[in-house]
Amino acid sequence: MDLSTFVQLFTWPLIALGLVALTAPVVGAFLVARGTAFHGIALPQVAAFGVAVGFALLPFVQDLPWTVAGDGHSHGSAEPSRGYLALCAAVFVVAALGLFETRRGRGGRGDQGATVAATFAIASGGTALAAQLSPLGGIHVGALLGGETLSTGPFDAAVLGGVALLVLAATIAGWRPITLAGLDPEYARAAGKRPRLADLTLHAMTAVLVIAGSLTVGALPMFALLVIPAMVVRDRSASMARFLVAAPALGLASASVGAGLAFRFDLSMDASVVAGCVLAGGGAGLGGALLAVRRRARSSVSNSSASD
Amino acid sequence: MRGVSLGYGDRTVLSGIDLELERGAFATVTGPSGSGKSTFLRAAAGLLPAESGAIERSFQRVGWVPQAESLGLLHPVSALEVASAGSARRGRAARTEAEAALEALGLAGRGASRFVELSGGQRQRVLVARALVQGAELLIFDEPTSALDDASSVLVREAVARRAREGATILYATHQPGELHGLETHRITTGGGGIQCEVLAWT
């Protein structure tokens, strides 16, 4: 297959992937800066758990008008509507975020980390159990977790476009209060800067992105794009503003490398995106290290010249 | 504060606090280590609720400079971003104001440095700058010079004195109340589970 055919065939998946690659690292930047990067791993799994439970519950709620898609049935089984699955995922993601927030208040970050890890474990096991109760759900969730970027269409891209606009608008308007609420919540409280509102804004951005992204491009690219670009560029960013620009730039580069790998070697798009994050991240890291070495070398040369 | 008790969980640190500070006062807070200075300051800043009694604040904006850094140091923030976080202005005006505050505290040209790469004393001065640019009516400092050398301590005291002369109300915890000679109007001493407030020069 040549490149133009590849792009033609997979236009909507590539657009969807690009939108996730642009927005997930932005949210991920805030999560990594707050030391809550594991949220980016746990929440897509929680969303998948919600979807699996939704499938398992469908026989009991399928008489409700908005739960079943299209003509209602395919191959003898009811097909759930996108809205119903999104609602199921949303209930679980919001519950998980609420639990994380509660544990942060009680025990501090260490306690929250254990809660997030336990949630991930429970969501993983729960997904498998719920999938066994609904074979159709098992197939769907397996695809969702393994990655289903290539099945995205114009509706999915439109949803992701709306989410991207929301996330970017919230970031542009609120990155300072969100940063301050994570950096120094006590100062923010004393100064009347409303850190809880900033935290809720970040949680809402995270929830909306994780739900939309997991249900469209799948959990696998979400895992990678939420965490890896931000982790790579954090220590090389001289300011929070630069961090919030560099992370999505590396995200887009990672997705491009991933798409290139998928095209060149006929690989799964979703796993290729993860590989793209590793390769692009590694390249960025190496480039940054080489630049640092060069700067130090120049600095020592100019110091030697000055002392001469 | 009227009949206020302060503590953490089952442990009451201070009790029976009856204190009223008027606008423009400069109160130093002294006392042995562990006597409740930080507890008292946190309550004044609105960070610690009273176990009993009532705390009333007429100040809209409070600038808070803690003793120990509680900042999330995973954030790749620059010194300028930290300092300008206190400003009520936006964009270039906020940056200009923060740069001026950093310069006054001996940190000229360090705005672009990552906060985490600064020394402890430099970080403390950045936090002082942040509180000063806030234009807050009440400024609370919990031993702001404890980690500073003599020259830096002088810069901090001069900056605090300027804000006091501009009419801000100051609560300033220190082990050396004499360092603020001429500025103090009240001296609050913690110890024995309570506080004593001495009026020094207040009209």
Short mmCIF file of C-alpha atoms in Angstrom, two decimals:
data_model
loop_
_atom_site.label_atom_id
_atom_site.label_comp_id
_atom_site.label_asym_id
_atom_site.label_seq_id
_atom_site.Cartn_x
_atom_site.Cartn_y
_atom_site.Cartn_z
CA MET A 1 0.00 0.00 0.00
CA ASP A 2 1.42 3.41 -0.84
CA LEU A 3 1.31 6.36 1.50
CA SER A 4 -1.47 8.24 -0.26
CA THR A 5 -3.70 5.16 -0.19
CA PHE A 6 -2.91 4.68 3.50
CA VAL A 7 -3.86 8.27 4.27
CA GLN A 8 -7.02 8.03 2.16
CA LEU A 9 -8.14 4.81 3.79
CA PHE A 10 -7.40 5.93 7.33
CA THR A 11 -8.15 9.66 7.16
CA TRP A 12 -10.54 9.70 10.09
CA PRO A 13 -8.43 7.48 12.35
CA LEU A 14 -5.40 9.65 11.62
CA ILE A 15 -7.36 12.82 12.41
CA ALA A 16 -8.70 11.24 15.61
CA LEU A 17 -5.22 10.15 16.60
CA GLY A 18 -3.84 13.60 15.90
CA LEU A 19 -6.48 15.21 18.10
CA VAL A 20 -5.71 12.83 20.97
CA ALA A 21 -1.97 13.32 20.45
CA LEU A 22 -2.49 17.08 20.77
CA THR A 23 -4.68 17.08 23.87
CA ALA A 24 -3.69 14.05 25.96
CA PRO A 25 -0.13 15.31 26.60
CA VAL A 26 -1.53 18.66 27.78
CA VAL A 27 -3.66 16.97 30.43
CA GLY A 28 -0.80 14.56 31.04
CA ALA A 29 1.54 17.50 31.68
CA PHE A 30 -0.59 18.60 34.62
CA LEU A 31 -0.84 15.01 35.91
CA VAL A 32 2.92 14.43 35.66
CA ALA A 33 3.70 17.79 37.30
CA ARG A 34 1.43 16.87 40.21
CA GLY A 35 3.01 13.43 40.59
CA THR A 36 -0.27 11.78 39.58
CA ALA A 37 0.87 10.29 36.28
CA PHE A 38 -0.54 6.93 37.29
CA HIS A 39 -3.99 8.47 36.95
CA GLY A 40 -3.28 8.46 33.21
CA ILE A 41 -2.84 4.68 33.36
CA ALA A 42 -5.65 3.85 35.76
CA LEU A 43 -8.43 6.01 34.32
CA PRO A 44 -8.53 4.52 30.78
CA GLN A 45 -8.70 1.08 32.42
CA VAL A 46 -11.53 2.32 34.65
CA ALA A 47 -13.33 3.61 31.54
CA ALA A 48 -12.96 0.16 29.97
CA PHE A 49 -14.37 -1.38 33.16
CA GLY A 50 -17.37 0.93 32.89
CA VAL A 51 -17.93 -0.13 29.30
CA ALA A 52 -17.68 -3.83 30.21
CA VAL A 53 -20.22 -3.37 33.00
CA GLY A 54 -22.44 -1.49 30.57
CA PHE A 55 -22.46 -4.48 28.25
CA ALA A 56 -23.17 -6.84 31.13
CA LEU A 57 -26.11 -4.70 32.30
CA LEU A 58 -27.55 -4.16 28.81
CA PRO A 59 -30.02 -7.09 28.93
CA PHE A 60 -31.60 -5.44 31.97
CA VAL A 61 -31.83 -1.90 30.58
CA GLN A 62 -32.27 -2.47 26.85
CA ASP A 63 -35.92 -1.48 26.98
CA LEU A 64 -34.87 2.08 27.79
CA PRO A 65 -34.92 4.01 24.49
CA TRP A 66 -31.45 5.50 24.57
CA THR A 67 -29.47 2.41 25.52
CA VAL A 68 -29.61 0.50 22.27
CA ALA A 69 -28.07 1.58 18.97
CA GLY A 70 -29.68 1.82 15.52
CA ASP A 71 -32.33 -0.81 14.86
CA GLY A 72 -31.46 -2.26 18.17
CA HIS A 73 -30.07 -5.64 17.27
CA SER A 74 -27.23 -7.22 15.39
CA HIS A 75 -26.62 -10.95 15.07
CA GLY A 76 -29.43 -11.54 17.58
CA SER A 77 -27.85 -9.44 20.36
CA ALA A 78 -28.69 -5.89 21.36
CA GLU A 79 -25.98 -3.39 20.42
CA PRO A 80 -25.46 -0.65 22.97
CA SER A 81 -25.56 2.97 21.84
CA ARG A 82 -22.45 5.15 22.04
CA GLY A 83 -24.20 7.43 24.50
CA TYR A 84 -25.03 4.54 26.81
CA LEU A 85 -21.43 3.27 26.76
CA ALA A 86 -20.09 6.77 27.30
CA LEU A 87 -22.41 7.20 30.28
CA CYS A 88 -21.27 3.89 31.77
CA ALA A 89 -17.63 4.87 31.33
CA ALA A 90 -18.32 8.33 32.75
CA VAL A 91 -19.94 7.00 35.92
CA PHE A 92 -16.93 4.83 36.68
CA VAL A 93 -14.32 7.48 35.78
CA VAL A 94 -16.01 10.16 37.87
CA ALA A 95 -16.32 7.73 40.79
CA ALA A 96 -12.62 6.87 40.52
CA LEU A 97 -11.60 10.53 40.42
CA GLY A 98 -13.77 11.20 43.45
CA LEU A 99 -12.10 8.33 45.30
CA PHE A 100 -8.61 9.59 44.39
CA GLU A 101 -9.50 13.07 45.59
CA THR A 102 -10.84 11.74 48.88
CA ARG A 103 -7.67 9.75 49.54
CA ARG A 104 -5.48 12.74 48.72
CA GLY A 105 -7.20 14.74 51.41
CA ARG A 106 -6.72 12.06 54.03
CA GLY A 107 -3.30 10.62 53.62
CA GLY A 108 -1.36 12.77 51.20
CA ARG A 109 0.18 11.70 47.97
CA GLY A 110 1.62 8.40 49.13
CA ASP A 111 -1.74 7.14 50.24
CA GLN A 112 -3.33 8.28 47.00
CA GLY A 113 -0.74 6.37 44.96
CA ALA A 114 -1.73 3.12 46.63
CA THR A 115 -5.39 3.89 46.00
CA VAL A 116 -4.75 4.53 42.30
CA ALA A 117 -2.77 1.30 42.01
CA ALA A 118 -5.52 -0.67 43.72
CA THR A 119 -8.13 0.94 41.48
CA PHE A 120 -6.17 -0.07 38.39
CA ALA A 121 -5.93 -3.65 39.66
CA ILE A 122 -9.64 -3.81 40.50
CA ALA A 123 -10.62 -2.24 37.17
CA SER A 124 -8.45 -4.73 35.27
CA GLY A 125 -9.92 -7.73 37.05
CA GLY A 126 -13.42 -6.30 36.96
CA THR A 127 -13.17 -5.75 33.23
CA ALA A 128 -12.28 -9.38 32.67
CA LEU A 129 -15.11 -10.59 34.90
CA ALA A 130 -17.72 -8.30 33.35
CA ALA A 131 -16.56 -9.32 29.87
CA GLN A 132 -17.22 -12.96 30.76
CA LEU A 133 -20.81 -12.06 31.61
CA SER A 134 -21.28 -10.58 28.16
CA PRO A 135 -19.40 -12.23 25.28
CA LEU A 136 -20.24 -9.32 22.94
CA GLY A 137 -18.91 -6.99 25.62
CA GLY A 138 -15.79 -9.08 25.93
CA ILE A 139 -15.05 -8.70 22.23
CA HIS A 140 -15.74 -4.98 22.30
CA VAL A 141 -13.70 -4.28 25.43
CA GLY A 142 -10.87 -6.45 24.17
CA ALA A 143 -10.75 -4.32 21.05
CA LEU A 144 -11.00 -1.15 23.12
CA LEU A 145 -8.10 -2.12 25.37
CA GLY A 146 -6.03 -3.60 22.58
CA GLY A 147 -6.70 -0.53 20.52
CA GLU A 148 -9.31 0.32 17.93
CA THR A 149 -8.01 3.48 16.37
CA LEU A 150 -8.60 2.20 12.85
CA SER A 151 -12.32 1.81 13.43
CA THR A 152 -12.88 5.48 14.21
CA GLY A 153 -15.09 7.42 11.84
CA PRO A 154 -16.20 11.01 11.25
CA PHE A 155 -18.51 11.04 14.28
CA ASP A 156 -15.68 9.95 16.58
CA ALA A 157 -13.37 12.56 15.08
CA ALA A 158 -16.04 15.21 15.60
CA VAL A 159 -16.45 14.21 19.25
CA LEU A 160 -12.70 14.32 19.75
CA GLY A 161 -12.57 17.68 18.00
CA GLY A 162 -15.09 19.06 20.48
CA VAL A 163 -13.17 17.58 23.40
CA ALA A 164 -9.92 19.02 22.05
CA LEU A 165 -11.46 22.48 21.83
CA LEU A 166 -12.74 22.21 25.40
CA VAL A 167 -9.42 20.99 26.78
CA LEU A 168 -7.38 23.60 24.93
CA ALA A 169 -9.74 26.42 25.89
CA ALA A 170 -9.67 25.35 29.54
CA THR A 171 -5.88 25.12 29.43
CA ILE A 172 -5.41 28.54 27.86
CA ALA A 173 -7.81 30.14 30.33
CA GLY A 174 -6.87 28.18 33.41
CA TRP A 175 -3.31 26.86 33.23
CA ARG A 176 -2.05 29.32 35.84
CA PRO A 177 -4.62 28.52 38.53
CA ILE A 178 -4.39 24.80 37.76
CA THR A 179 -0.60 24.98 38.04
CA LEU A 180 -0.75 26.95 41.28
CA ALA A 181 -3.31 24.59 42.80
CA GLY A 182 -0.95 21.69 42.16
CA LEU A 183 2.26 23.54 42.99
CA ASP A 184 1.25 25.23 46.25
CA PRO A 185 -2.37 24.59 47.27
CA GLU A 186 -1.91 26.18 50.70
CA TYR A 187 -0.69 29.45 49.25
CA ALA A 188 -3.54 29.35 46.71
CA ARG A 189 -6.09 28.86 49.53
CA ALA A 190 -4.67 31.64 51.66
CA ALA A 191 -4.60 33.99 48.67
CA GLY A 192 -8.21 33.23 47.77
CA LYS A 193 -7.25 31.66 44.42
CA ARG A 194 -9.80 28.82 44.77
CA PRO A 195 -7.56 25.77 44.29
CA ARG A 196 -10.46 23.34 44.63
CA LEU A 197 -12.14 24.88 41.59
CA ALA A 198 -8.89 24.56 39.66
CA ASP A 199 -8.59 20.92 40.74
CA LEU A 200 -12.17 20.23 39.63
CA THR A 201 -11.45 21.84 36.27
CA LEU A 202 -8.47 19.52 35.77
CA HIS A 203 -10.50 16.50 36.86
CA ALA A 204 -13.25 17.43 34.38
CA MET A 205 -10.72 17.83 31.56
CA THR A 206 -9.18 14.48 32.46
CA ALA A 207 -12.50 12.68 32.67
CA VAL A 208 -13.84 14.04 29.38
CA LEU A 209 -10.61 13.30 27.53
CA VAL A 210 -10.18 9.80 28.96
CA ILE A 211 -13.77 8.82 28.22
CA ALA A 212 -13.83 10.22 24.69
CA GLY A 213 -10.33 9.02 23.87
CA SER A 214 -10.72 5.52 25.31
CA LEU A 215 -14.00 4.97 23.50
CA THR A 216 -12.69 6.20 20.14
CA VAL A 217 -8.99 5.53 19.66
CA GLY A 218 -8.82 3.00 22.50
CA ALA A 219 -7.09 2.76 25.86
CA LEU A 220 -3.63 1.82 24.56
CA PRO A 221 -2.79 5.11 22.82
CA MET A 222 -4.37 6.95 25.76
CA PHE A 223 -2.02 5.23 28.24
CA ALA A 224 0.99 6.26 26.21
CA LEU A 225 0.03 9.78 25.14
CA LEU A 226 -1.17 10.84 28.59
CA VAL A 227 2.11 9.98 30.27
CA ILE A 228 5.15 9.51 28.04
CA PRO A 229 5.49 12.87 26.20
CA ALA A 230 5.02 14.83 29.43
CA MET A 231 7.51 12.69 31.34
CA VAL A 232 10.14 13.12 28.63
CA VAL A 233 9.93 16.90 28.33
CA ARG A 234 9.30 17.80 31.98
CA ASP A 235 12.93 17.91 33.07
CA ARG A 236 13.92 19.76 29.91
CA SER A 237 11.34 22.51 30.23
CA ALA A 238 12.51 25.76 31.74
CA SER A 239 8.99 26.87 32.63
CA MET A 240 5.47 25.54 32.94
CA ALA A 241 4.40 27.51 29.87
CA ARG A 242 7.08 25.85 27.76
CA PHE A 243 6.21 22.47 29.27
CA LEU A 244 2.58 22.86 28.15
CA VAL A 245 3.73 23.59 24.59
CA ALA A 246 6.51 20.98 24.39
CA ALA A 247 4.42 18.06 25.67
CA PRO A 248 1.75 18.17 22.91
CA ALA A 249 4.43 18.89 20.31
CA LEU A 250 6.17 15.67 21.32
CA GLY A 251 2.78 13.96 21.43
CA LEU A 252 2.11 14.89 17.81
CA ALA A 253 5.61 13.79 16.84
CA SER A 254 5.09 10.48 18.66
CA ALA A 255 1.77 9.86 16.93
CA SER A 256 3.37 10.66 13.56
CA VAL A 257 6.19 8.21 14.22
CA GLY A 258 3.63 5.63 15.32
CA ALA A 259 1.51 6.10 12.22
CA GLY A 260 4.66 5.86 10.13
CA LEU A 261 5.61 2.57 11.77
CA ALA A 262 2.10 1.20 11.24
CA PHE A 263 2.23 2.14 7.57
CA ARG A 264 5.80 1.02 6.90
CA PHE A 265 5.69 -2.32 8.71
CA ASP A 266 1.94 -3.02 8.48
CA LEU A 267 1.59 -3.04 12.26
CA SER A 268 -1.31 -2.35 14.60
CA MET A 269 -1.80 1.43 14.77
CA ASP A 270 -2.37 1.52 18.51
CA ALA A 271 0.69 -0.45 19.55
CA SER A 272 2.67 1.55 16.99
CA VAL A 273 1.65 4.77 18.71
CA VAL A 274 3.10 3.44 21.95
CA ALA A 275 6.29 2.54 20.09
CA GLY A 276 6.22 5.98 18.51
CA CYS A 277 6.08 7.57 21.97
CA VAL A 278 9.08 5.57 23.07
CA LEU A 279 11.09 6.32 19.93
CA ALA A 280 10.19 10.01 19.75
CA GLY A 281 10.67 10.36 23.48
CA GLY A 282 14.00 8.61 23.33
CA GLY A 283 15.06 10.79 20.45
CA ALA A 284 14.02 13.93 22.29
CA GLY A 285 15.82 12.78 25.40
CA LEU A 286 18.99 11.98 23.50
CA GLY A 287 18.82 15.28 21.64
CA GLY A 288 18.39 17.15 24.90
CA ALA A 289 21.32 15.31 26.47
CA LEU A 290 23.58 16.08 23.51
CA LEU A 291 22.61 19.75 23.63
CA ALA A 292 23.39 19.86 27.33
CA VAL A 293 26.81 18.28 26.75
CA ARG A 294 27.52 20.77 24.00
CA ARG A 295 26.49 23.70 26.21
CA ARG A 296 28.73 22.48 29.02
CA ALA A 297 31.63 22.06 26.62
CA ARG A 298 31.18 25.59 25.27
CA SER A 299 30.87 26.94 28.77
CA SER A 300 34.13 25.28 29.89
CA VAL A 301 35.91 26.51 26.74
CA SER A 302 34.82 30.10 27.36
CA ASN A 303 35.80 29.80 31.04
CA SER A 304 39.26 28.58 30.01
CA SER A 305 39.62 31.45 27.55
CA ALA A 306 38.59 33.95 30.19
CA SER A 307 41.12 32.61 32.72
CA ASP A 308 43.85 32.77 30.04
CA MET B 1 -9.85 35.67 67.33
CA ARG B 2 -12.23 35.11 70.25
CA GLY B 3 -11.90 32.16 72.57
CA VAL B 4 -10.05 30.23 69.87
CA SER B 5 -8.44 26.83 70.33
CA LEU B 6 -6.18 25.40 67.67
CA GLY B 7 -4.86 21.92 67.18
CA TYR B 8 -4.49 18.87 65.00
CA GLY B 9 -6.78 15.93 65.58
CA ASP B 10 -6.69 15.00 69.27
CA ARG B 11 -3.83 17.37 70.06
CA THR B 12 -4.69 20.93 71.10
CA VAL B 13 -1.70 23.20 70.57
CA LEU B 14 -3.09 26.60 71.59
CA SER B 15 -6.20 27.52 73.52
CA GLY B 16 -7.97 30.53 74.94
CA ILE B 17 -6.75 32.91 72.21
CA ASP B 18 -8.36 36.34 72.40
CA LEU B 19 -6.68 38.70 69.97
CA GLU B 20 -7.65 41.60 67.79
CA LEU B 21 -5.25 43.18 65.30
CA GLU B 22 -6.14 46.36 63.50
CA ARG B 23 -5.23 47.22 59.94
CA GLY B 24 -1.70 48.48 59.55
CA ALA B 25 -0.35 46.64 62.58
CA PHE B 26 3.03 44.94 62.43
CA ALA B 27 3.00 42.02 64.83
CA THR B 28 6.01 39.81 65.41
CA VAL B 29 5.30 36.28 66.58
CA THR B 30 7.93 34.71 68.78
CA GLY B 31 8.24 31.68 71.01
CA PRO B 32 10.24 28.50 71.51
CA SER B 33 10.27 25.89 68.81
CA GLY B 34 7.15 23.76 68.97
CA SER B 35 5.19 26.35 70.95
CA GLY B 36 2.60 26.90 68.22
CA LYS B 37 3.86 29.85 66.17
CA SER B 38 3.20 28.15 62.85
CA THR B 39 -0.14 26.84 64.11
CA PHE B 40 -1.21 30.36 65.03
CA LEU B 41 -0.06 31.75 61.68
CA ARG B 42 -1.81 29.02 59.69
CA ALA B 43 -5.05 29.79 61.49
CA ALA B 44 -4.62 33.49 60.79
CA ALA B 45 -4.10 32.65 57.10
CA GLY B 46 -7.29 30.62 57.01
CA LEU B 47 -5.47 27.32 56.53
CA LEU B 48 -6.40 25.82 59.89
CA PRO B 49 -9.94 25.99 61.25
CA ALA B 50 -10.49 26.74 64.91
CA GLU B 51 -11.43 23.81 67.11
CA SER B 52 -13.53 26.21 69.15
CA GLY B 53 -14.17 29.92 69.23
CA ALA B 54 -14.40 32.27 66.27
CA ILE B 55 -11.89 33.70 63.82
CA GLU B 56 -13.04 36.74 61.87
CA ARG B 57 -11.03 38.20 59.04
CA SER B 58 -11.75 41.49 57.38
CA PHE B 59 -8.95 41.01 54.88
CA GLN B 60 -9.86 40.00 51.34
CA ARG B 61 -6.38 39.05 50.26
CA VAL B 62 -3.80 37.23 52.35
CA GLY B 63 -0.19 36.72 51.35
CA TRP B 64 1.34 33.61 52.91
CA VAL B 65 5.03 32.74 53.10
CA PRO B 66 5.49 29.38 54.84
CA GLN B 67 8.54 28.33 56.78
CA ALA B 68 9.12 25.05 55.04
CA GLU B 69 8.60 24.62 51.36
CA SER B 70 5.42 22.83 50.60
CA LEU B 71 5.74 23.29 46.87
CA GLY B 72 5.29 20.43 44.44
CA LEU B 73 8.79 20.34 43.05
CA LEU B 74 7.85 18.10 40.13
CA HIS B 75 6.45 21.20 38.46
CA PRO B 76 8.96 22.59 35.93
CA VAL B 77 8.18 26.17 36.91
CA SER B 78 10.56 29.07 36.57
CA ALA B 79 11.31 31.44 39.44
CA LEU B 80 9.45 34.15 37.55
CA GLU B 81 6.36 31.97 37.18
CA VAL B 82 6.34 31.29 40.92
CA ALA B 83 6.81 34.95 41.81
CA SER B 84 4.19 36.20 39.35
CA ALA B 85 1.62 33.67 40.60
CA GLY B 86 0.84 36.16 43.35
CA SER B 87 0.19 39.08 41.05
CA ALA B 88 -3.31 40.30 40.38
CA ARG B 89 -2.11 41.61 37.02
CA ARG B 90 -1.88 39.54 33.85
CA GLY B 91 0.70 38.95 31.15
CA ARG B 92 3.60 41.33 30.76
CA ALA B 93 2.50 43.59 33.64
CA ALA B 94 2.57 40.64 36.05
CA ARG B 95 6.00 39.56 34.80
CA THR B 96 7.40 43.08 35.11
CA GLU B 97 6.09 43.37 38.64
CA ALA B 98 7.52 39.99 39.61
CA GLU B 99 10.91 40.79 38.04
CA ALA B 100 11.09 43.99 40.06
CA ALA B 101 10.28 42.10 43.27
CA LEU B 102 12.92 39.48 42.52
CA GLU B 103 15.48 42.19 41.81
CA ALA B 104 14.70 43.90 45.11
CA LEU B 105 15.41 40.59 46.84
CA GLY B 106 18.78 40.07 45.16
CA LEU B 107 17.54 37.73 42.44
CA ALA B 108 17.97 39.95 39.41
CA GLY B 109 18.41 37.85 36.28
CA ARG B 110 17.30 34.62 38.01
CA GLY B 111 13.71 34.77 36.83
CA ALA B 112 14.30 32.35 34.00
CA SER B 113 15.92 29.77 36.28
CA ARG B 114 13.94 26.69 37.17
CA PHE B 115 12.65 27.02 40.71
CA VAL B 116 13.91 23.56 41.63
CA GLU B 117 17.46 24.50 40.60
CA LEU B 118 17.67 27.43 43.04
CA SER B 119 19.22 27.08 46.47
CA GLY B 120 16.96 26.89 49.51
CA GLY B 121 17.62 30.51 50.37
CA GLN B 122 16.90 31.66 46.83
CA ARG B 123 13.64 29.70 46.78
CA GLN B 124 12.63 31.32 50.05
CA ARG B 125 13.23 34.76 48.55
CA VAL B 126 11.13 33.85 45.50
CA LEU B 127 8.26 32.94 47.84
CA VAL B 128 8.68 36.28 49.63
CA ALA B 129 8.57 38.05 46.25
CA ARG B 130 5.38 36.18 45.41
CA ALA B 131 3.67 37.40 48.56
CA LEU B 132 4.89 40.96 48.08
CA VAL B 133 3.60 41.33 44.51
CA GLN B 134 0.20 40.13 45.61
CA GLY B 135 -0.75 43.52 46.98
CA ALA B 136 -2.32 41.64 49.87
CA GLU B 137 -3.79 43.52 52.80
CA LEU B 138 -2.52 40.94 55.27
CA LEU B 139 0.92 39.42 54.87
CA ILE B 140 1.95 36.44 56.99
CA PHE B 141 5.60 35.36 57.15
CA ASP B 142 6.65 32.23 59.00
CA GLU B 143 10.36 32.76 59.77
CA PRO B 144 11.19 34.02 56.27
CA THR B 145 14.87 34.61 57.02
CA SER B 146 15.63 31.36 58.83
CA ALA B 147 17.37 29.85 55.79
CA LEU B 148 19.01 33.07 54.56
CA ASP B 149 22.44 34.59 54.94
CA ASP B 150 22.80 38.03 56.54
CA ALA B 151 22.80 39.98 53.28
CA SER B 152 19.69 38.24 51.97
CA SER B 153 17.97 38.65 55.33
CA VAL B 154 18.52 42.40 55.14
CA LEU B 155 16.94 42.50 51.67
CA VAL B 156 13.89 40.58 52.90
CA ARG B 157 13.45 42.80 55.96
CA GLU B 158 13.73 45.95 53.82
CA ALA B 159 11.12 44.63 51.37
CA VAL B 160 8.77 43.71 54.22
CA ALA B 161 9.32 47.11 55.83
CA ARG B 162 8.36 48.83 52.56
CA ARG B 163 5.06 46.94 52.45
CA ALA B 164 4.43 47.78 56.08
CA ARG B 165 4.97 51.48 55.38
CA GLU B 166 2.49 51.17 52.48
CA GLY B 167 -0.15 50.18 55.03
CA ALA B 168 -0.17 46.39 54.88
CA THR B 169 -0.89 44.45 58.05
CA ILE B 170 1.99 42.10 58.84
CA LEU B 171 2.30 38.97 60.96
CA TYR B 172 5.99 38.02 61.11
CA ALA B 173 7.28 34.98 62.97
CA THR B 174 10.89 35.20 64.01
CA HIS B 175 13.29 33.98 66.65
CA GLN B 176 14.93 37.42 66.64
CA PRO B 177 12.25 40.08 67.24
CA GLY B 178 15.00 42.66 67.49
CA GLU B 179 15.65 42.35 63.75
CA LEU B 180 12.52 44.41 63.13
CA HIS B 181 13.22 47.19 65.58
CA GLY B 182 11.23 50.29 64.77
CA LEU B 183 8.57 48.43 62.79
CA GLU B 184 6.89 46.33 65.46
CA THR B 185 3.63 47.58 66.86
CA HIS B 186 2.68 44.35 68.62
CA ARG B 187 4.59 41.36 69.91
CA ILE B 188 2.79 38.03 70.13
CA THR B 189 4.51 35.36 72.19
CA THR B 190 3.45 31.73 72.07
CA GLY B 191 4.12 29.28 74.85
CA GLY B 192 2.48 27.26 77.59
CA GLY B 193 -0.42 26.36 75.31
CA GLY B 194 -1.49 29.95 74.77
CA ILE B 195 -0.41 33.35 73.48
CA GLN B 196 0.39 36.72 75.00
CA CYS B 197 0.05 39.92 73.00
CA GLU B 198 2.05 42.99 73.99
CA VAL B 199 1.29 46.34 72.39
CA LEU B 200 4.57 48.13 71.73
CA ALA B 201 3.92 51.24 69.69
CA TRP B 202 0.41 51.59 68.42
CA THR B 203 -1.65 54.76 68.06
#
